[in-house]
PDB file of C-alpha atoms in Angstrom:
ATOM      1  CA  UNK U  22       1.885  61.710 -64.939  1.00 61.00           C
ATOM      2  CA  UNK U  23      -0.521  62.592 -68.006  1.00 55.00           C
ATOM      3  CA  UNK U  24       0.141  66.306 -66.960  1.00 59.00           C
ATOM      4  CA  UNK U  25       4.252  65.370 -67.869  1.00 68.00           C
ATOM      5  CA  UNK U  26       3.127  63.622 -71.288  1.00 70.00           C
ATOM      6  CA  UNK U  27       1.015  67.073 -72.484  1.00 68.00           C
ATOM      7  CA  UNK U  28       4.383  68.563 -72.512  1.00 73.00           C
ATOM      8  CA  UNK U  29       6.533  66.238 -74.385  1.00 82.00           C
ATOM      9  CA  UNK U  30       7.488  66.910 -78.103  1.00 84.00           C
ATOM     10  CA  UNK U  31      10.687  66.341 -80.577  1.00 86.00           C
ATOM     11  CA  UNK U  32      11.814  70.037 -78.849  1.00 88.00           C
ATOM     12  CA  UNK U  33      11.413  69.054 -75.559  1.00 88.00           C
ATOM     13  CA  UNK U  34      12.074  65.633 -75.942  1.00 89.00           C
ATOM     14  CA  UNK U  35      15.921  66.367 -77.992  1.00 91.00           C
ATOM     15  CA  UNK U  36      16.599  69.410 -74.928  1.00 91.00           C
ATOM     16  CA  UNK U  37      15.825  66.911 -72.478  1.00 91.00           C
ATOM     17  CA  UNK U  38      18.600  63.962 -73.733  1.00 91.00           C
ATOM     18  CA  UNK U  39      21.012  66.652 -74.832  1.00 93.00           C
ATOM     19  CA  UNK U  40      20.914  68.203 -70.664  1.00 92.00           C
ATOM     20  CA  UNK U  41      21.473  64.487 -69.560  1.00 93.00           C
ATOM     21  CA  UNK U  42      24.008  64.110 -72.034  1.00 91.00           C
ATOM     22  CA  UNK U  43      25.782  67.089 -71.246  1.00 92.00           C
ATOM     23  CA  UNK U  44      25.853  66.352 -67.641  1.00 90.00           C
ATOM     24  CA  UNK U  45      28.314  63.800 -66.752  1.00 89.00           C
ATOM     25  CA  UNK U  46      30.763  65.520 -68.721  1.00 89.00           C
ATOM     26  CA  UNK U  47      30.362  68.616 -66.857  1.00 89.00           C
ATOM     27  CA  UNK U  48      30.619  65.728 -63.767  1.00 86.00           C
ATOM     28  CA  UNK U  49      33.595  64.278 -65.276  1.00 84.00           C
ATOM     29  CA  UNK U  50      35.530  68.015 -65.811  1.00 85.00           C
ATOM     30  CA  UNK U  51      34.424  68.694 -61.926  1.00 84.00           C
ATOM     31  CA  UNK U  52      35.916  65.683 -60.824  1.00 77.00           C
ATOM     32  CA  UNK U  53      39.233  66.167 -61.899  1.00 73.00           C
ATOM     33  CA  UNK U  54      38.928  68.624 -59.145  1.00 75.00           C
ATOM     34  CA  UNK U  55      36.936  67.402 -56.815  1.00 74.00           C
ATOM     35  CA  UNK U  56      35.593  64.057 -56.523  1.00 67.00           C
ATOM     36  CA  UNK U  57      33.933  64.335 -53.515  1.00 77.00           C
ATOM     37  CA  UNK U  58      32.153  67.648 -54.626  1.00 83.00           C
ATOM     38  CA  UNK U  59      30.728  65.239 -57.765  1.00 85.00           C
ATOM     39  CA  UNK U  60      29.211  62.555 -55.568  1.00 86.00           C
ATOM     40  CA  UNK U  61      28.083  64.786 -53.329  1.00 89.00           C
ATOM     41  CA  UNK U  62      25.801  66.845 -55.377  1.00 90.00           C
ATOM     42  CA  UNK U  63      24.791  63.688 -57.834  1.00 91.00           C
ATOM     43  CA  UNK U  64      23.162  62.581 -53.974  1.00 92.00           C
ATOM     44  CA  UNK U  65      21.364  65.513 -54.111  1.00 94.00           C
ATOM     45  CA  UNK U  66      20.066  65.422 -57.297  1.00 94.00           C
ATOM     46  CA  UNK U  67      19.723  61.442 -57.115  1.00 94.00           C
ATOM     47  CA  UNK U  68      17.794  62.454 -54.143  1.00 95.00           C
ATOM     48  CA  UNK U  69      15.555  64.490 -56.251  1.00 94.00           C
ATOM     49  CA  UNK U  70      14.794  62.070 -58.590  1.00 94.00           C
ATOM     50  CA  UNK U  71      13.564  59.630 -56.401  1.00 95.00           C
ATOM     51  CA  UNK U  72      10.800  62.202 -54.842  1.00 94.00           C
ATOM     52  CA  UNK U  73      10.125  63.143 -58.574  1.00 92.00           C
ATOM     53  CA  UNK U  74       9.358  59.311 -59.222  1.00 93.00           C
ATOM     54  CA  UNK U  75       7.576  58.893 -56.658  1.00 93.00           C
ATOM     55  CA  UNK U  76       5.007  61.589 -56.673  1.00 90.00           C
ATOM     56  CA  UNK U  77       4.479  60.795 -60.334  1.00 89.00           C
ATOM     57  CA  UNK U  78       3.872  56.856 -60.066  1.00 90.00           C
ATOM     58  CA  UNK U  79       2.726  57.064 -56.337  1.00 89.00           C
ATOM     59  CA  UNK U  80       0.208  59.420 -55.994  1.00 86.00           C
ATOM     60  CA  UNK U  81      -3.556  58.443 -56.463  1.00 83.00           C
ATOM     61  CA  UNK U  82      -5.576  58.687 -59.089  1.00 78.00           C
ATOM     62  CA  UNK U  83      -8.460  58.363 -56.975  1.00 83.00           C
ATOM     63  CA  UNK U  84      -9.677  56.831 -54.048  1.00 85.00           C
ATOM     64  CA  UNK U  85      -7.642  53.974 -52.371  1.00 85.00           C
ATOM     65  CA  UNK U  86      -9.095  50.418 -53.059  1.00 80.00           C
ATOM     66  CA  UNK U  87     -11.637  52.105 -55.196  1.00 81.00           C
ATOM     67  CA  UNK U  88     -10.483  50.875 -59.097  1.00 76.00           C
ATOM     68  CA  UNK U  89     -12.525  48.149 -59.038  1.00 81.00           C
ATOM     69  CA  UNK U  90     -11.382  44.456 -60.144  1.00 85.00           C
ATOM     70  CA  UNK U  91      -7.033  44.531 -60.422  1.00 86.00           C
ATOM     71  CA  UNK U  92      -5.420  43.408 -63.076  1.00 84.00           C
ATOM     72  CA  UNK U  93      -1.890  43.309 -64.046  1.00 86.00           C
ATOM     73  CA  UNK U  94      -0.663  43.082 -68.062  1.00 85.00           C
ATOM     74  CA  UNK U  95       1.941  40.703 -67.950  1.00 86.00           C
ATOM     75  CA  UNK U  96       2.773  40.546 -71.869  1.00 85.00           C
ATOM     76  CA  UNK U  97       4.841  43.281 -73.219  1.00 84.00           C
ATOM     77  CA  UNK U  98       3.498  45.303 -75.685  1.00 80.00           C
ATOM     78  CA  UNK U  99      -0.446  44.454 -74.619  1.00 76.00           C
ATOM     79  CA  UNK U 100      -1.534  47.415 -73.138  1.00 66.00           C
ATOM     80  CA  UNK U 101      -1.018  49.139 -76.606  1.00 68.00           C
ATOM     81  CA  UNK U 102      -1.856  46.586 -78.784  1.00 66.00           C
ATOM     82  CA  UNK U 103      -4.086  43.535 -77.789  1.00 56.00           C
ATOM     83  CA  UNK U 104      -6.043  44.990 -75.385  1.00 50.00           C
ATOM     84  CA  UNK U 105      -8.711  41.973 -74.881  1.00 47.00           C
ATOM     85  CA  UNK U 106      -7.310  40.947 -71.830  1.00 44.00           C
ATOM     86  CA  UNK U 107      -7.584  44.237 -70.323  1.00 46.00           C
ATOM     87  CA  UNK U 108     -10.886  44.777 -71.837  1.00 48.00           C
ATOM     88  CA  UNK U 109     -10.235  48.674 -72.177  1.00 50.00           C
ATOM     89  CA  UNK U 110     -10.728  48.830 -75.789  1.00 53.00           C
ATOM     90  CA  UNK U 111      -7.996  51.315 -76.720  1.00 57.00           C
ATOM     91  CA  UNK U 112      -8.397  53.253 -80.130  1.00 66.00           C
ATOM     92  CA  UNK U 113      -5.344  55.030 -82.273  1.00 70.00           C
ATOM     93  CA  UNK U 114      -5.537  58.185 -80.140  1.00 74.00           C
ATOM     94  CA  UNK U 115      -5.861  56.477 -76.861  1.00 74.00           C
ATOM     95  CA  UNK U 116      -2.542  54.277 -78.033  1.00 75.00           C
ATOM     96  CA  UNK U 117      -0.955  57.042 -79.138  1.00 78.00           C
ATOM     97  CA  UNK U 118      -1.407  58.880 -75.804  1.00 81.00           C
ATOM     98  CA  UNK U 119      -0.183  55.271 -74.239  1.00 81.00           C
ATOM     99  CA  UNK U 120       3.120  55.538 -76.602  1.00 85.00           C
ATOM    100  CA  UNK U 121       3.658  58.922 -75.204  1.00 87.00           C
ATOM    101  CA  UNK U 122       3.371  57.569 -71.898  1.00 87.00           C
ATOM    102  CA  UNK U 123       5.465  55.316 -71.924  1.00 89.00           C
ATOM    103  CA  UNK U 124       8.412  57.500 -73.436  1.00 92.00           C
ATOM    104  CA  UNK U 125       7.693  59.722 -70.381  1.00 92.00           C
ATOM    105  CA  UNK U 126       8.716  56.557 -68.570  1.00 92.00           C
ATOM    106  CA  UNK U 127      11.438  55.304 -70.275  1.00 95.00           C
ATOM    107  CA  UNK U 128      12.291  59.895 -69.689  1.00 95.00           C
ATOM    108  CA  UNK U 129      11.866  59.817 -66.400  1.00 94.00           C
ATOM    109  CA  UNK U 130      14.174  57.386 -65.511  1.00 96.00           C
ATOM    110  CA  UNK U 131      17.309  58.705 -67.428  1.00 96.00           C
ATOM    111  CA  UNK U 132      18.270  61.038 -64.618  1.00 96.00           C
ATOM    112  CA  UNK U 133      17.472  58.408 -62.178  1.00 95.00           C
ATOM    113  CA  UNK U 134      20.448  55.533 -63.907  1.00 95.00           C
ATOM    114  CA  UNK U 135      22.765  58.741 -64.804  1.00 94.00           C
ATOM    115  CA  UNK U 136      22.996  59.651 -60.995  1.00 94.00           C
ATOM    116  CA  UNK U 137      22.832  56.214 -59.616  1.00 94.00           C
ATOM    117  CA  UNK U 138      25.979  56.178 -61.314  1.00 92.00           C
ATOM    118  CA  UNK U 139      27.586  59.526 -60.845  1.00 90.00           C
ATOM    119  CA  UNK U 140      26.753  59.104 -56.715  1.00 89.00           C
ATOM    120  CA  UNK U 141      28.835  56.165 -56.150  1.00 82.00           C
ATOM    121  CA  UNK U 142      32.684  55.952 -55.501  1.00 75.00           C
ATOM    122  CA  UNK U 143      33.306  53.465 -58.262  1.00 78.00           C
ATOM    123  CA  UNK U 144      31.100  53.287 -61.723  1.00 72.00           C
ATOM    124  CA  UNK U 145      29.067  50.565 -61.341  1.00 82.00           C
ATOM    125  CA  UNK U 146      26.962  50.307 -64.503  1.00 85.00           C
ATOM    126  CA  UNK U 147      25.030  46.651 -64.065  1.00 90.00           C
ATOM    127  CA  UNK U 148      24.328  47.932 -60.240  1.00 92.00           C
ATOM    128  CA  UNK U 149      22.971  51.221 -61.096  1.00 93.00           C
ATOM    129  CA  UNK U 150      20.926  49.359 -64.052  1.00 95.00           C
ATOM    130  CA  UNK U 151      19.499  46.546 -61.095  1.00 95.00           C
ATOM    131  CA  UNK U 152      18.747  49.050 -58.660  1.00 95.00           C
ATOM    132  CA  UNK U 153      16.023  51.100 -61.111  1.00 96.00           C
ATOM    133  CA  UNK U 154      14.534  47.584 -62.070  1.00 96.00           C
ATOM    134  CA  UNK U 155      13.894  46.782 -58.557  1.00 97.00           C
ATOM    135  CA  UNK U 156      12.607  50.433 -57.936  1.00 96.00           C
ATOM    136  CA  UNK U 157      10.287  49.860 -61.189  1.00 96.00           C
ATOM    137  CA  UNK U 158       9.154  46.590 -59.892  1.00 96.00           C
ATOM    138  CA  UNK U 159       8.083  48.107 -56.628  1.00 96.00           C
ATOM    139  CA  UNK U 160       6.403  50.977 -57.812  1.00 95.00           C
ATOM    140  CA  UNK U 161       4.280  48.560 -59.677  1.00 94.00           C
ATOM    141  CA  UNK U 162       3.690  46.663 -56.983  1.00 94.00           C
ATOM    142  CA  UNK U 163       2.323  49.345 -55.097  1.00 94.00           C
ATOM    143  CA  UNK U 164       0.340  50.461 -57.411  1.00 92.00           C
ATOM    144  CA  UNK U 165      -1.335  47.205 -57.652  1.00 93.00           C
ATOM    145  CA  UNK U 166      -1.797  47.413 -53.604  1.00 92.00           C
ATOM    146  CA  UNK U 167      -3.077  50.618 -53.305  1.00 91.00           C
ATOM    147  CA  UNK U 168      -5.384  49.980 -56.753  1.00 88.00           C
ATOM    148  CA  UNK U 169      -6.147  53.884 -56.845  1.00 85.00           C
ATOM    149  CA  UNK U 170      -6.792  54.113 -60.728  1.00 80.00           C
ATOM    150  CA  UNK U 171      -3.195  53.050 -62.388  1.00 84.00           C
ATOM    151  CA  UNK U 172      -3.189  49.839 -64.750  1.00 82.00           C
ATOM    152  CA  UNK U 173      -0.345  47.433 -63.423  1.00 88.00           C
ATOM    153  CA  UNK U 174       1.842  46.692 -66.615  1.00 90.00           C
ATOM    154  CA  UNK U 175       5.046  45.039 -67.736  1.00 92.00           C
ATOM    155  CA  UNK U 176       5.711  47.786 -70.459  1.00 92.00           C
ATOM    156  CA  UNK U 177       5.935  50.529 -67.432  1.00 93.00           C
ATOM    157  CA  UNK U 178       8.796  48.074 -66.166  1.00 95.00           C
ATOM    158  CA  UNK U 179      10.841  47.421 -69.485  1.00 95.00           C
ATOM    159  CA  UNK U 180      10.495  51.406 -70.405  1.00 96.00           C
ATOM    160  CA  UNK U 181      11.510  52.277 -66.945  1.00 96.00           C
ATOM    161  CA  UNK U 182      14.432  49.819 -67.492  1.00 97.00           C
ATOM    162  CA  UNK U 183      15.335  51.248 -71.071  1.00 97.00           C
ATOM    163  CA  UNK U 184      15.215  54.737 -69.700  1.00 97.00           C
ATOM    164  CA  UNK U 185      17.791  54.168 -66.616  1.00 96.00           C
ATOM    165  CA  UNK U 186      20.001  52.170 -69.256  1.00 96.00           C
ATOM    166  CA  UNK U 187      20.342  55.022 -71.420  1.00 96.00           C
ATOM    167  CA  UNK U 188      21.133  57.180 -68.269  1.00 96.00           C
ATOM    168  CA  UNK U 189      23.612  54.704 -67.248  1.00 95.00           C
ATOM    169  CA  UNK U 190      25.447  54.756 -70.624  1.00 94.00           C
ATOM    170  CA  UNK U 191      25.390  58.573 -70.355  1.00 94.00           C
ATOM    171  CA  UNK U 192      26.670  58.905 -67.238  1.00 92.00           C
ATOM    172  CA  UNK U 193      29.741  55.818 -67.700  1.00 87.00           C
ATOM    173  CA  UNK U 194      30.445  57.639 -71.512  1.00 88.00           C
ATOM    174  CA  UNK U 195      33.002  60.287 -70.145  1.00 85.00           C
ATOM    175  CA  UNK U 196      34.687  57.908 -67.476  1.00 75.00           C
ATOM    176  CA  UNK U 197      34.855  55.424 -70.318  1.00 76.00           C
ATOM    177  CA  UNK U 198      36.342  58.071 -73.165  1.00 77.00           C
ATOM    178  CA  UNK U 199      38.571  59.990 -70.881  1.00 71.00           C
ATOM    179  CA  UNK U 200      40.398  56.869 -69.315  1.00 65.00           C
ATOM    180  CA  UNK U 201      44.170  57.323 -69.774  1.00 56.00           C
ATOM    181  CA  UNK U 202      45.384  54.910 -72.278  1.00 47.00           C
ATOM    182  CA  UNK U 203      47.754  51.932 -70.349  1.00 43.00           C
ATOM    183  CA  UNK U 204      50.780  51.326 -71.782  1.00 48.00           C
ATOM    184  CA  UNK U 205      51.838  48.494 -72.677  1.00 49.00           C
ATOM    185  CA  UNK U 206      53.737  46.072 -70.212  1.00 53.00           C
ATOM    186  CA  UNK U 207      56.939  46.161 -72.017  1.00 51.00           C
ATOM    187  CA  UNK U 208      57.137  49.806 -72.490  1.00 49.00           C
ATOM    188  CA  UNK U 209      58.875  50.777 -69.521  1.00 52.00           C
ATOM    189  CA  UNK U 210      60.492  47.081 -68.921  1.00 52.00           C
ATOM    190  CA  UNK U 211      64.283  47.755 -69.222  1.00 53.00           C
ATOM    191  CA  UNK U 212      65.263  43.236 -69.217  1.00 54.00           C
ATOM    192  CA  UNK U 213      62.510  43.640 -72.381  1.00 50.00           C
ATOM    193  CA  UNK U 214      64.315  46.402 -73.819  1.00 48.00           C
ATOM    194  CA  UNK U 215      67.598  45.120 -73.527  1.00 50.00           C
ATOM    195  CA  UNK U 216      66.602  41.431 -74.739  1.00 48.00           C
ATOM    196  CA  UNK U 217      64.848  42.879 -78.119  1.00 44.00           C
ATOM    197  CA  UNK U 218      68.314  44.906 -78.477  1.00 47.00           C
ATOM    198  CA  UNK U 219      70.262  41.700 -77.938  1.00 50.00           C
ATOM    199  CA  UNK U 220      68.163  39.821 -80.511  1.00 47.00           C
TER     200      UNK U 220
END
């Protein structure tokens, strides 16, 4: 994961949003076409995203069992900025390095909420949003099993969250600008017609 957060800067940070942005409505222009064809490769890709996560949250640091006492950093925003409970004694570049971190979360889990949403037959926004809590949650929680060198911490959670949010809204954006308009009930109503012309 620290390999990921060597690479990130405004460049690569803006190209990044501005693929996932461009995305769905590349999705939404192929599924006037297709709709299966959409789904099918937002799998594929949703597929990919998943093994992405997973070998960068999942894979040790070190040895299994071998980081010493656990301990998990249960209030937001400690792990960069009251460290005393954790005792690591961060300093401005260490925090900085954190900050950087956790945008690489929050990054990483953009795709992940954009094809969530894109893979299903119906847009299901709040689902999509649930379902990359839950993974976040679990990822934590085997991190904290496995105690292999990664720090257990709410913020990981909430920028996980943040990140599949945004992917969500990217992904629901087109489907949401590019629904036809509904007329109004009356408009093609002849009785309503003929009663405003008899008034």
């Amino acid at each position: 994961m620290w390999e990921i957060v060597l690479y990130l800067s405004p460049a690569t940070v803006g190209g990044f949003l501005l693929l996932c942005a461009a995305l769905p409505w590349a999705a939404a222009a192929l599924q006037r076409r297709t709709r299966d064809a959409v789904a099918l490769l937002a799998r594929g890709c949703l597929l990919l995203c998943l093994l992405t996560v997973a070998c960068a949250t999942l894979l040790p640091d070190q040895a299994l069992g071998s980081g010493g006492e656990r301990f998990i950093i249960w209030m937001p925003g400690e792990g960069l900025w009251d460290t005393s409970a954790s005792g690591l004694g961060v300093g401005d570049m260490e925090r900085g390095m954190i900050l950087r971190l956790q945008l690489a979360n929050a990054l990483m889990f953009v795709p992940l909420g954009m094809f969530l949403v894109l893979a299903g037959r119906r847009q299901r926004p709040g689902r999509a949003v649930a379902a990359s809590l839950a993974l976040s949650l679990v990822i934590e929680a085997a991190q904290y099993a496995m105690n292999a060198g990664r720090a257990v911490d709410i913020d990981d959670v909430l920028f996980n969250t943040l990140g599949a949010g945004l992917g969500v809204l990217l992904a629901h954006l087109p489907h949401r600008l590019l629904r036809p308009a509904v007329p109004p009930r009356h408009a093609h109503d002849p009785s309503h017609s003929g009663s405003m012309l008899r008034t």
